Every structure is written in C-alpha cells, then in structure tokens.
Coordinates of C-alpha atoms in Angstrom, one line a residue:
M1 CA 48.5 86.6 83.3
P2 CA 52.2 85.6 83.5
R3 CA 54.1 86.8 86.5
E4 CA 56.6 89.6 85.8
L5 CA 60.0 89.4 87.5
Q6 CA 63.1 91.6 87.2
I7 CA 66.2 89.8 88.4
Q8 CA 70.0 89.9 88.1
V9 CA 71.8 86.7 87.6
A10 CA 75.3 85.4 86.6
P11 CA 75.9 85.1 82.8
E12 CA 75.8 81.3 82.9
V13 CA 72.4 81.3 84.5
A14 CA 71.0 83.7 82.0
A15 CA 72.4 81.6 79.1
Q16 CA 71.1 78.2 80.2
Q17 CA 67.4 77.6 80.4
H18 CA 67.5 74.9 83.1
L19 CA 69.6 77.0 85.4
L20 CA 67.3 80.0 84.8
T21 CA 64.2 77.9 85.5
E22 CA 65.7 76.6 88.8
H23 CA 66.7 80.1 89.9
V24 CA 63.2 81.5 89.1
A25 CA 61.5 78.6 90.8
K26 CA 63.5 79.2 94.0
L27 CA 62.6 82.9 94.0
M28 CA 58.9 82.1 93.5
Q29 CA 59.1 79.2 96.0
V30 CA 57.6 76.7 93.6
S31 CA 58.8 73.6 91.9
P32 CA 60.6 74.0 88.6
D33 CA 58.1 71.5 87.2
E34 CA 55.3 74.0 87.8
I35 CA 56.9 76.6 85.5
N36 CA 55.6 76.1 81.9
H37 CA 57.7 78.8 80.3
I38 CA 59.9 81.7 80.9
A39 CA 59.9 84.5 78.3
I40 CA 62.8 87.0 78.4
V41 CA 61.2 90.4 77.9
K42 CA 64.4 92.6 78.2
R43 CA 68.1 91.7 78.7
S44 CA 71.1 93.9 79.5
I45 CA 74.6 93.5 80.9
D46 CA 75.7 95.2 84.1
A47 CA 79.6 95.3 84.1
R48 CA 80.0 98.0 86.7
Q49 CA 81.3 95.5 89.2
K50 CA 84.1 92.9 88.9
A51 CA 81.5 90.1 88.8
V52 CA 79.5 90.8 85.7
K53 CA 75.8 90.3 86.0
I54 CA 72.9 90.0 83.5
N55 CA 69.7 92.0 84.1
L56 CA 66.6 90.2 83.0
K57 CA 63.0 91.2 82.8
L58 CA 60.9 88.0 82.7
A59 CA 57.4 86.9 82.0
V60 CA 57.0 83.6 84.0
Y61 CA 54.2 81.3 82.9
W62 CA 53.3 79.6 86.2
K63 CA 50.0 77.8 86.1
E64 CA 49.2 79.6 82.8
T65 CA 49.5 77.9 79.5
Y66 CA 52.1 79.4 77.2
T67 CA 51.2 79.7 73.5
E68 CA 54.0 80.7 71.1
T69 CA 53.0 83.5 68.8
T70 CA 54.6 85.1 65.8
I71 CA 54.6 88.7 64.8
P72 CA 52.5 89.2 61.7
L73 CA 53.1 91.7 58.8
P74 CA 50.6 94.6 58.5
D75 CA 47.5 94.2 56.3
Y76 CA 49.1 95.5 53.1
K77 CA 46.9 96.5 50.2
D78 CA 47.2 96.1 46.5
V79 CA 48.3 99.5 45.3
S80 CA 48.9 98.7 41.7
N81 CA 46.4 101.3 40.5
S82 CA 46.7 103.8 43.3
K83 CA 48.1 107.3 43.6
E84 CA 51.9 107.3 43.3
V85 CA 54.8 108.7 45.4
I86 CA 58.4 108.6 44.3
V87 CA 60.8 107.4 47.0
V88 CA 64.4 108.2 46.2
G89 CA 66.7 105.8 48.0
A90 CA 66.2 102.2 49.2
G91 CA 67.9 102.6 52.6
P92 CA 65.9 102.1 55.8
A93 CA 64.2 105.5 55.4
G94 CA 63.1 104.7 51.8
L95 CA 62.1 101.1 52.4
F96 CA 60.1 101.8 55.5
A97 CA 58.5 104.8 53.8
A98 CA 57.5 102.5 50.9
L99 CA 56.1 99.8 53.1
Q100 CA 54.1 102.4 55.1
L101 CA 52.7 103.9 51.8
I102 CA 51.5 100.5 50.8
E103 CA 49.9 100.0 54.2
L104 CA 48.1 103.3 53.6
G105 CA 47.0 102.4 50.1
I106 CA 49.5 104.4 48.1
K107 CA 51.9 103.1 45.4
P108 CA 55.6 103.8 46.0
I109 CA 58.0 104.0 43.1
V110 CA 61.4 103.3 44.8
I111 CA 64.3 104.6 42.8
E112 CA 67.7 103.3 43.9
R113 CA 71.0 104.3 42.2
G114 CA 72.8 101.1 43.3
K115 CA 72.2 97.4 42.9
D116 CA 70.1 94.9 44.8
V117 CA 71.7 93.2 47.9
Q118 CA 73.0 90.3 46.0
E119 CA 74.6 92.2 43.2
R120 CA 76.1 94.7 45.6
R121 CA 78.5 92.0 46.8
R122 CA 80.5 92.0 43.6
D123 CA 81.2 95.7 44.0
L124 CA 82.1 95.4 47.6
K125 CA 84.6 92.7 46.6
A126 CA 86.0 95.0 43.9
I127 CA 86.7 97.8 46.4
N128 CA 88.2 95.5 48.9
R129 CA 90.4 93.4 46.6
E130 CA 90.9 95.5 43.5
H131 CA 90.6 99.0 45.0
I132 CA 87.9 99.9 42.4
V133 CA 85.2 102.3 43.7
D134 CA 81.8 102.1 41.9
E135 CA 80.2 105.5 42.5
D136 CA 76.7 104.0 42.4
S137 CA 77.2 100.6 44.2
N138 CA 79.4 100.4 47.3
Y139 CA 79.1 100.2 51.1
C140 CA 77.0 103.3 51.1
F141 CA 74.8 103.0 48.0
G142 CA 72.6 100.1 47.0
E143 CA 69.6 98.2 48.3
G144 CA 69.3 98.6 52.1
G145 CA 71.6 101.6 52.2
A146 CA 74.8 101.9 54.3
G147 CA 73.4 99.8 57.2
T148 CA 73.0 96.6 55.1
Y149 CA 76.7 95.9 54.8
S150 CA 77.9 98.1 57.6
D151 CA 76.7 96.4 60.7
G152 CA 72.9 96.5 61.2
K153 CA 72.8 98.1 64.7
L154 CA 69.3 98.8 65.8
Y155 CA 70.0 100.7 69.0
T156 CA 68.7 104.2 69.1
R157 CA 68.6 106.9 71.8
S158 CA 65.8 108.6 69.8
K159 CA 62.9 107.2 71.7
K160 CA 61.0 110.5 71.3
R161 CA 61.1 110.3 67.5
G162 CA 58.5 107.5 67.3
D163 CA 57.6 103.9 67.9
V164 CA 60.8 102.0 68.1
D165 CA 59.0 98.7 68.9
R166 CA 56.9 98.9 65.7
I167 CA 60.1 99.1 63.6
L168 CA 61.7 96.2 65.5
K169 CA 58.5 94.1 65.1
L170 CA 58.5 94.8 61.4
F171 CA 62.1 93.6 61.2
V172 CA 61.1 90.4 63.0
A173 CA 58.1 89.9 60.7
F174 CA 60.4 90.1 57.7
G175 CA 62.8 87.5 59.2
A176 CA 65.0 89.0 61.9
A177 CA 65.6 86.9 65.0
D178 CA 63.1 87.9 67.7
N179 CA 65.9 88.6 70.2
I180 CA 66.1 92.1 68.8
M181 CA 63.0 92.8 70.8
V182 CA 64.8 91.7 73.9
E183 CA 68.3 93.0 73.8
A184 CA 69.2 96.5 75.2
H185 CA 71.4 97.1 72.2
P186 CA 69.8 95.0 69.4
H187 CA 71.9 94.1 66.4
I188 CA 71.1 92.0 63.3
G189 CA 74.5 91.7 61.7
T190 CA 75.8 92.3 58.2
N191 CA 75.5 88.6 57.3
K192 CA 71.8 88.5 58.2
L193 CA 70.4 91.8 56.9
P194 CA 70.5 91.1 53.1
K195 CA 67.9 88.4 53.3
I196 CA 65.6 90.6 55.4
I197 CA 66.1 93.6 53.0
K198 CA 65.3 91.3 50.0
S199 CA 62.1 90.2 51.7
M200 CA 61.0 93.8 52.2
R201 CA 61.6 94.5 48.5
E202 CA 59.7 91.5 47.4
K203 CA 56.7 92.5 49.6
I204 CA 56.8 96.0 48.1
I205 CA 56.6 94.5 44.5
E206 CA 54.1 91.9 45.5
F207 CA 51.6 94.5 46.5
G208 CA 52.0 96.7 43.5
G209 CA 54.9 99.0 44.3
E210 CA 57.9 99.4 41.9
V211 CA 61.6 99.2 42.8
L212 CA 64.0 100.4 40.2
F213 CA 67.7 99.5 40.7
D214 CA 70.7 101.0 38.8
T215 CA 68.6 104.2 38.5
R216 CA 70.2 107.5 39.6
V217 CA 68.1 110.6 39.9
T218 CA 69.9 113.4 38.0
D219 CA 67.2 116.1 38.2
I220 CA 64.1 117.0 40.2
L221 CA 61.3 118.5 38.2
V222 CA 59.7 121.6 39.9
K223 CA 57.1 124.0 38.5
N224 CA 55.8 126.9 40.5
N225 CA 57.6 125.6 43.5
E226 CA 55.7 122.3 43.3
I227 CA 57.1 118.8 42.6
E228 CA 56.4 117.3 39.2
G229 CA 58.7 114.3 39.1
V230 CA 62.3 113.3 38.5
V231 CA 64.7 112.6 35.6
T232 CA 67.1 109.7 35.7
Q233 CA 70.6 109.2 34.3
N234 CA 69.0 107.8 31.1
N235 CA 66.9 110.9 30.6
D236 CA 63.8 109.0 31.6
V237 CA 61.1 111.1 33.2
I238 CA 59.0 109.7 36.1
N239 CA 56.1 111.9 37.0
A240 CA 54.6 112.3 40.5
K241 CA 53.4 115.1 42.7
K242 CA 55.3 113.9 45.8
I243 CA 58.9 112.8 46.4
I244 CA 60.2 111.3 49.6
L245 CA 63.9 112.2 49.3
A246 CA 65.7 109.5 51.3
T247 CA 69.2 109.4 49.7
G248 CA 71.4 108.9 52.8
H249 CA 74.3 111.0 54.1
S250 CA 76.7 110.4 51.2
A251 CA 74.7 111.4 48.2
R252 CA 76.8 114.4 47.4
D253 CA 75.5 114.7 43.9
V254 CA 72.0 115.2 45.2
F255 CA 73.1 118.0 47.6
E256 CA 74.9 119.6 44.6
L257 CA 71.7 119.2 42.5
L258 CA 69.6 120.9 45.1
D259 CA 72.1 123.7 45.4
R260 CA 72.3 124.3 41.7
K261 CA 68.5 124.5 41.5
K262 CA 68.5 127.0 44.3
I263 CA 66.4 124.6 46.4
F264 CA 67.3 125.7 49.9
I265 CA 69.7 123.6 51.9
E266 CA 72.1 124.5 54.7
A267 CA 75.4 123.4 56.1
K268 CA 75.1 121.1 59.2
P269 CA 77.8 120.3 61.8
F270 CA 78.9 116.7 62.0
A271 CA 81.8 114.8 63.6
L272 CA 85.0 113.4 62.1
G273 CA 88.0 111.4 63.2
V274 CA 89.5 108.0 63.0
R275 CA 88.5 104.3 63.4
A276 CA 90.4 102.6 66.2
E277 CA 91.0 98.9 66.2
H278 CA 91.9 96.9 69.4
P279 CA 92.2 93.2 70.0
Q280 CA 88.7 92.1 71.2
T281 CA 90.4 90.2 74.1
L282 CA 91.8 93.5 75.4
I283 CA 88.5 95.3 75.3
D284 CA 86.9 92.3 77.1
S285 CA 89.5 92.5 79.8
I286 CA 88.9 96.2 80.3
Q287 CA 85.2 96.1 80.2
Y288 CA 84.6 92.8 82.1
S289 CA 87.6 93.2 84.5
C290 CA 88.7 89.6 83.7
D291 CA 91.5 87.8 81.9
F292 CA 89.1 85.6 79.9
R293 CA 85.5 86.5 78.9
G294 CA 84.2 83.0 79.2
D295 CA 81.5 81.2 77.2
Y296 CA 78.5 83.1 78.4
L297 CA 79.3 86.8 77.8
P298 CA 79.2 88.4 74.4
P299 CA 82.2 90.3 73.1
A300 CA 82.3 93.6 75.0
P301 CA 81.4 96.9 73.5
Y302 CA 82.5 100.3 74.9
S303 CA 81.1 103.8 74.9
I304 CA 83.2 106.8 75.9
V305 CA 82.9 110.6 75.8
K306 CA 85.3 113.3 76.7
Q307 CA 85.4 117.1 76.5
V308 CA 88.8 118.3 75.1
N309 CA 89.5 121.9 74.2
G310 CA 85.8 122.8 74.3
R311 CA 84.9 120.0 71.9
G312 CA 83.3 116.6 72.4
M313 CA 85.4 113.6 71.4
Y314 CA 83.5 110.3 71.5
S315 CA 83.2 106.7 70.3
F316 CA 80.8 106.2 67.4
C317 CA 79.3 103.0 65.9
M318 CA 81.4 100.7 68.1
C319 CA 81.7 97.2 66.6
P320 CA 82.6 94.3 69.0
G321 CA 84.1 91.3 67.2
G322 CA 84.0 93.2 63.9
V323 CA 86.0 94.5 61.0
I324 CA 86.8 97.9 59.4
A325 CA 85.5 98.4 55.9
P326 CA 86.3 100.8 53.0
C327 CA 83.4 103.2 52.4
A328 CA 84.5 105.6 49.7
T329 CA 81.8 106.6 47.3
S330 CA 84.0 108.1 44.6
P331 CA 87.5 107.4 43.2
G332 CA 90.2 109.6 44.7
E333 CA 89.1 109.3 48.3
V334 CA 89.3 106.9 51.2
V335 CA 86.7 106.5 54.0
T336 CA 86.5 104.0 56.8
N337 CA 83.5 102.4 58.6
G338 CA 83.0 99.3 60.8
W339 CA 80.7 96.4 61.0
S340 CA 80.1 93.1 62.8
P341 CA 78.6 89.8 61.8
S342 CA 75.6 88.6 63.8
K343 CA 77.9 86.5 66.1
R344 CA 80.4 89.2 66.5
D345 CA 83.1 86.6 66.4
Q346 CA 86.0 88.4 64.8
A347 CA 89.3 88.8 66.7
T348 CA 89.2 92.6 66.8
A349 CA 87.0 95.4 68.1
N350 CA 86.7 98.7 66.3
S351 CA 85.0 102.0 66.8
G352 CA 84.9 105.4 65.2
I353 CA 86.6 107.9 67.5
V354 CA 85.4 111.3 66.3
V355 CA 85.6 115.0 67.2
E356 CA 82.7 117.4 67.2
L357 CA 82.8 120.0 64.5
K358 CA 81.3 123.4 64.4
L359 CA 80.0 125.5 61.5
E360 CA 82.9 128.0 62.0
D361 CA 85.3 125.2 61.2
F362 CA 84.1 125.3 57.6
K363 CA 85.1 128.9 57.0
P364 CA 88.0 128.0 54.7
F365 CA 85.3 126.5 52.4
A366 CA 82.9 129.4 52.7
K367 CA 82.8 130.0 48.9
F368 CA 80.8 126.7 48.6
G369 CA 78.0 128.1 50.7
A370 CA 75.7 125.4 52.1
L371 CA 78.1 122.7 50.8
A372 CA 81.0 124.1 52.9
G373 CA 80.9 121.2 55.4
M374 CA 80.7 118.6 52.5
E375 CA 83.8 120.2 50.9
F376 CA 85.6 120.2 54.2
Q377 CA 84.8 116.5 54.6
K378 CA 85.8 115.7 51.0
S379 CA 89.2 117.5 51.4
I380 CA 90.2 115.3 54.3
E381 CA 89.1 112.1 52.5
Q382 CA 91.1 113.1 49.4
K383 CA 94.2 114.1 51.4
A384 CA 94.1 110.7 53.1
W385 CA 93.9 108.9 49.8
H386 CA 96.9 110.8 48.5
L387 CA 99.0 110.2 51.6
A388 CA 98.3 106.5 51.7
G389 CA 99.3 105.9 48.1
E390 CA 96.3 106.7 46.0
T391 CA 94.6 103.4 46.3
Q392 CA 92.0 102.2 48.9
R393 CA 94.8 101.7 51.4
V394 CA 94.3 104.1 54.3
P395 CA 96.7 106.1 56.5
A396 CA 97.3 104.3 59.8
Q397 CA 99.2 104.8 63.0
R398 CA 99.7 103.0 66.3
M399 CA 97.7 104.8 69.0
I400 CA 100.5 105.8 71.4
D401 CA 102.7 106.8 68.4
F402 CA 99.9 109.2 67.3
T403 CA 99.7 110.8 70.7
Q404 CA 103.5 111.4 70.5
S405 CA 103.5 112.6 66.8
K406 CA 105.7 109.7 65.9
V407 CA 105.5 107.8 62.6
S408 CA 104.9 104.1 63.4
A409 CA 107.8 101.9 62.4
D410 CA 105.4 99.2 61.3
I411 CA 101.7 98.6 61.1
P412 CA 100.5 95.0 61.7
K413 CA 97.9 93.5 59.5
T414 CA 94.5 94.8 60.5
S415 CA 90.9 93.8 59.6
Y416 CA 90.8 96.5 56.9
V417 CA 91.2 94.3 53.8
P418 CA 92.6 96.9 51.3
G419 CA 95.5 97.5 53.6
T420 CA 97.2 100.4 55.4
T421 CA 100.1 102.8 55.0
S422 CA 102.1 104.1 57.9
V423 CA 101.4 107.8 58.1
E424 CA 101.7 110.4 60.9
L425 CA 97.9 111.2 61.1
G426 CA 98.5 114.8 62.0
Q427 CA 99.1 115.2 58.2
V428 CA 95.6 114.1 57.5
F429 CA 93.6 116.4 59.7
P430 CA 93.6 120.2 60.5
V431 CA 95.6 121.0 63.6
F432 CA 92.6 121.7 65.8
I433 CA 91.3 118.1 65.2
T434 CA 94.7 116.5 65.7
E435 CA 95.2 118.3 69.0
V436 CA 91.9 117.2 70.3
M437 CA 92.5 113.6 69.3
R438 CA 96.0 113.5 70.7
Q439 CA 94.8 114.7 74.2
G440 CA 91.6 112.8 73.9
F441 CA 93.2 109.4 73.5
V442 CA 95.4 110.1 76.6
D443 CA 92.2 111.0 78.5
F444 CA 90.5 107.8 77.2
G445 CA 93.4 105.8 78.6
K446 CA 92.8 107.2 82.0
S447 CA 89.2 106.2 82.0
M448 CA 89.7 102.8 80.4
R449 CA 93.0 101.4 81.8
G450 CA 94.7 99.6 78.9
Y451 CA 92.9 101.4 76.1
L452 CA 95.8 103.6 75.3
T453 CA 98.2 101.1 73.7
N454 CA 100.3 100.7 70.6
D455 CA 98.4 97.4 70.0
A456 CA 95.6 99.7 68.9
I457 CA 95.7 100.9 65.3
L458 CA 94.1 104.1 64.1
H459 CA 92.7 104.2 60.6
A460 CA 91.9 107.5 58.9
P461 CA 89.4 108.9 58.2
E462 CA 86.1 108.1 59.8
S463 CA 84.2 110.9 58.1
R464 CA 80.7 109.8 57.3
T465 CA 79.2 110.0 60.7
S466 CA 76.2 112.0 59.6
S467 CA 75.1 114.3 56.8
P468 CA 77.1 117.5 56.3
V469 CA 73.9 119.1 55.0
R470 CA 70.4 119.7 56.3
I471 CA 67.5 120.0 54.0
P472 CA 65.0 122.2 55.9
R473 CA 61.4 121.1 56.2
D474 CA 58.3 122.2 58.0
P475 CA 58.1 120.5 61.4
Y476 CA 54.4 119.7 61.0
T477 CA 53.9 118.9 57.3
L478 CA 57.5 117.5 56.8
E479 CA 57.5 119.2 53.4
H480 CA 60.5 121.3 52.3
L481 CA 60.1 124.9 53.3
Q482 CA 60.2 126.0 49.7
I483 CA 59.0 123.2 47.5
K484 CA 55.6 121.6 48.0
G485 CA 55.5 117.9 47.6
L486 CA 59.2 117.4 48.5
Y487 CA 59.7 115.5 51.7
P488 CA 63.4 115.5 52.9
C489 CA 63.8 112.3 54.9
G490 CA 66.2 110.3 57.0
E491 CA 70.0 110.7 57.5
G492 CA 70.8 112.5 54.3
A493 CA 68.3 115.3 55.1
G494 CA 69.6 115.6 58.6
Y495 CA 66.7 114.0 60.5
A496 CA 68.0 110.7 61.6
G497 CA 71.1 109.0 62.9
G498 CA 70.9 105.3 62.3
I499 CA 68.7 102.5 61.0
I500 CA 65.9 102.8 63.5
S501 CA 65.6 106.6 63.5
A502 CA 65.8 106.6 59.7
A503 CA 63.0 104.0 59.4
I504 CA 60.8 106.0 61.8
D505 CA 61.4 109.1 59.8
G506 CA 60.5 107.3 56.6
E507 CA 57.2 106.2 58.0
K508 CA 56.4 109.7 59.3
C509 CA 57.0 111.2 55.8
A510 CA 54.8 108.5 54.2
I511 CA 52.0 109.2 56.6
K512 CA 52.2 113.0 55.8
C513 CA 52.1 112.2 52.1
A514 CA 48.9 110.1 52.7
E515 CA 47.3 112.9 54.6
E516 CA 47.9 115.3 51.7
F517 CA 46.1 112.9 49.3
K518 CA 42.9 112.9 51.4

C-alpha cells in the first residue's frame, strides 16, 4: 500500500515534481531515488497567512510499484428495444439521467429545445456581436445546458445529496482532466466542456438512446393524473409513461405550461443583484497579500457573505480570470452571468453579488400566483434592457459611484462584449435591494481591503441564480405530488444548484424511474 501523507508546502514545491519528491523524501528520511511515484489525492490553497501555502494529501509509492490506471465508463447496455423514458432537457440533470437510464437498461428519449454544442456557438456569437437573442439557443438553452458555456464549475457544498466522486469520475471517463478529482474547487472550463458533452451524447446514441435537438416541448399529455407523453412545437406526439423534467431554471414557458394545466407549482425564493468585475491583479493582491501572484499560484477567487438589513448579500459563481456573458433567453431583456476558460487566464475577475429575496418581496406580482417570483425577475431584466438602450448592452456603474448614488462619468471597456451603458443602478432595482447592495459593498470593502473601488464595474442584472419556481415532488418516489410518472428534476424544479448537484439529481430520478418499471 502507498504511504499517505498530508503536508503543507510552498506553491513552487507543489507545482514542480522534482522539488516535491525531494521534500517528501526528506520527510520520510529516504532517498528521492527510492520514491517511485507521488500521486496527489487532494489539493487546496491556504491563503490565510501572508505566505500562501498549498495543502496536499499524497499517496507516496515507496518500495511499491506504481501502475497508472484510467477511469472506465460504466457497463452500458443496448437499450434500443427497451422501455422508454422521456428526458426533457439536455443539461447536466438530463444528460446524467439519460446515461443512468442506459446503465439500468432503459431507453432515454432526450428532448432538447436548443442546438448541439457546436451549433450553439453561432447563436452565442449572434447575441454577443449582433444583439440577437434566439429564444431556443443561447447561453442557457442548448446541449449541456447553462453550464456548458458559462464556466463548468464542479464544486458543490451538497455532499449529502449523493455521490459527488461518481459524477467527477464520469466526467473524467468522458474526457475531463483527472485533476478535477484532486482540486478542492474543481473546474473544467467553458473551452473544454463542449467536447465532453458531445462524447456523452454520442454514448447515449451509441447504446440506443435518442437525442432530439431543436425540439421544444409545448404540451405535456396527462390522463387521469398520469403522464402519457409530450407534444413538440411541430405538433409531433412522443408517447411515454414517464417524463424526467430537467429543463433548467430559465425555461419560463415550461413553468407557464404547468401553471396553465393546473399542474401544481409554487413560487420559490431566489437571489438577485449585479455582476461585479475587478482587475484580476487586484483580487490576487487582496487574497494573496502580495504585489505579484507569481508563476505557481492560480488566479485568486473570493467568497464573501454579509448580513445587511436582515438579508444575506453574498458572492455567487465567482469567476477568476474570466469574462461576463449575456444570458438573456428572450428579446426585450438583459441578463448577465460569468465564466472562465480552463486556464482562467483573462485579465479580469467577476462574480455575481446578489441579495437574498423572500416570498413577501413578490407581493406586487401576487396576481401571477406561483409565477410571481418569475414575473418579479422578468420585470427587472426588462427594465434593465430599457435603461441600457434596448439592445444587449447592460446598465453599468463604477462600484464607489453606486454606493454614493452617483452616475459614473464614464465606464471603461469591460469583458462584457455587447457593451455597457452608464446608468445609476438604483433605477434598475427596487429600493430595498438597492439599499442592501449600497451598504453591502461598503461592508465588503471593510473585509477585503481594496475591494471597494471605482476600478470595479457593476453590471446589472445578475438574476438567474436559481429557479424562481419549485415543482413539488414526493421525497421518496421523486414523482410530482399530483401527476404520476412526472419527475421534476434539477435546477429548474428547485432541487439542485449547479452542475454536480443537478447531475446527482438526474441520476436519482432515473433510478426511481427504473424502480417503477420493475
């Protein structure tokens, strides 16, 4: 058995194999030549002190022979002639549900309103360069879901939800770098995810599943409170007794469909705010307490939470060395999100800075019932679109100017490609959100010296943090409380909050479907 060690070393030692081997050999009081291999099991950064250290959990092969292994794919079965389950949505919840169904001998029919990962690129270019929003193919809709072209973070706090390592291993088996098994905050990167997602789709098809792109579900067929199938935008009927509904948090038309059909849904609190962009060098200097990060430390992230006026205000989806992207899903609205390439090598850092909302905040939209939160969200996105000039430009303001209710005289070019318009952001949000954010940024600046600066640009709004709707389900069967055979799943249904937790939830729903078939 290899010897396990937990050590803390300087970044340059962690980054260079020969230095790490020398360090470990000295600790073990052996010659470096006696060490056959050092496998890094876990890696994290400790930046609490001025001298930043790297925490490493190691498996040291000393006297043992090291044999390199690869992570295999599961033993998938040919399901061409098997019982069928419709999976609506090809995001992480839908894709992992489909793969799990195949593993269990069931045929998935994956229905995706958007395009495949390659074709999506044209529509992303159109929204960035031409301000054209395709309602079915954008940063939120299309193969792989929102995570494919908006970062690919694999970190989750939801360890109790299921087997995180299983999901990470599946990503590696489909082509992700194996360092995602090691890092404390694993990240694939928007530039790497499309190839992995394509491999998953090809595997689904290879083993008899179906994947339908450019196919939007416009109706769900129900008889005697039991699922019978779906209708698509071309009036095609696809029959099945089970549907895994994994549409993501921005599929407003699906929420409206359920509401029209009196399939029970409920409003859910979420969070909303802005996306703040700083120079990455500034965040590095704050987090690493240094003038220059050096060659052996990654671009620094940050995480911060404050309580202001009885509400939480916190960083969300922080993207070191990343860019801000336009994530509207309909014309007449603007939405921001952030992403990083795998190397996180862009000049700026950005993060959503959002304010906790409560159900009572949606009272002005009470006439919309369960869709009140969605309409609240929509109203802010539409107001921002109007204030910024009715294109995909977004309202923007320098951070200190925002805290002082002062329109910024100028907005420098930011990473947000469609562009910005100088707006006093208090016009975008209700007063209670504006007041929390103004005070919150001042409080942030006290915790992170240098964070509160006019070199930071706020972009509005960051509004798609999670679903504004929950689709209730039985905690054991995972079926909808009212409709047998309907499995609300993932972020859109209110049961996940990121790629990993959505993938886990997709697998859980697939397993419950399989149990019902037995």
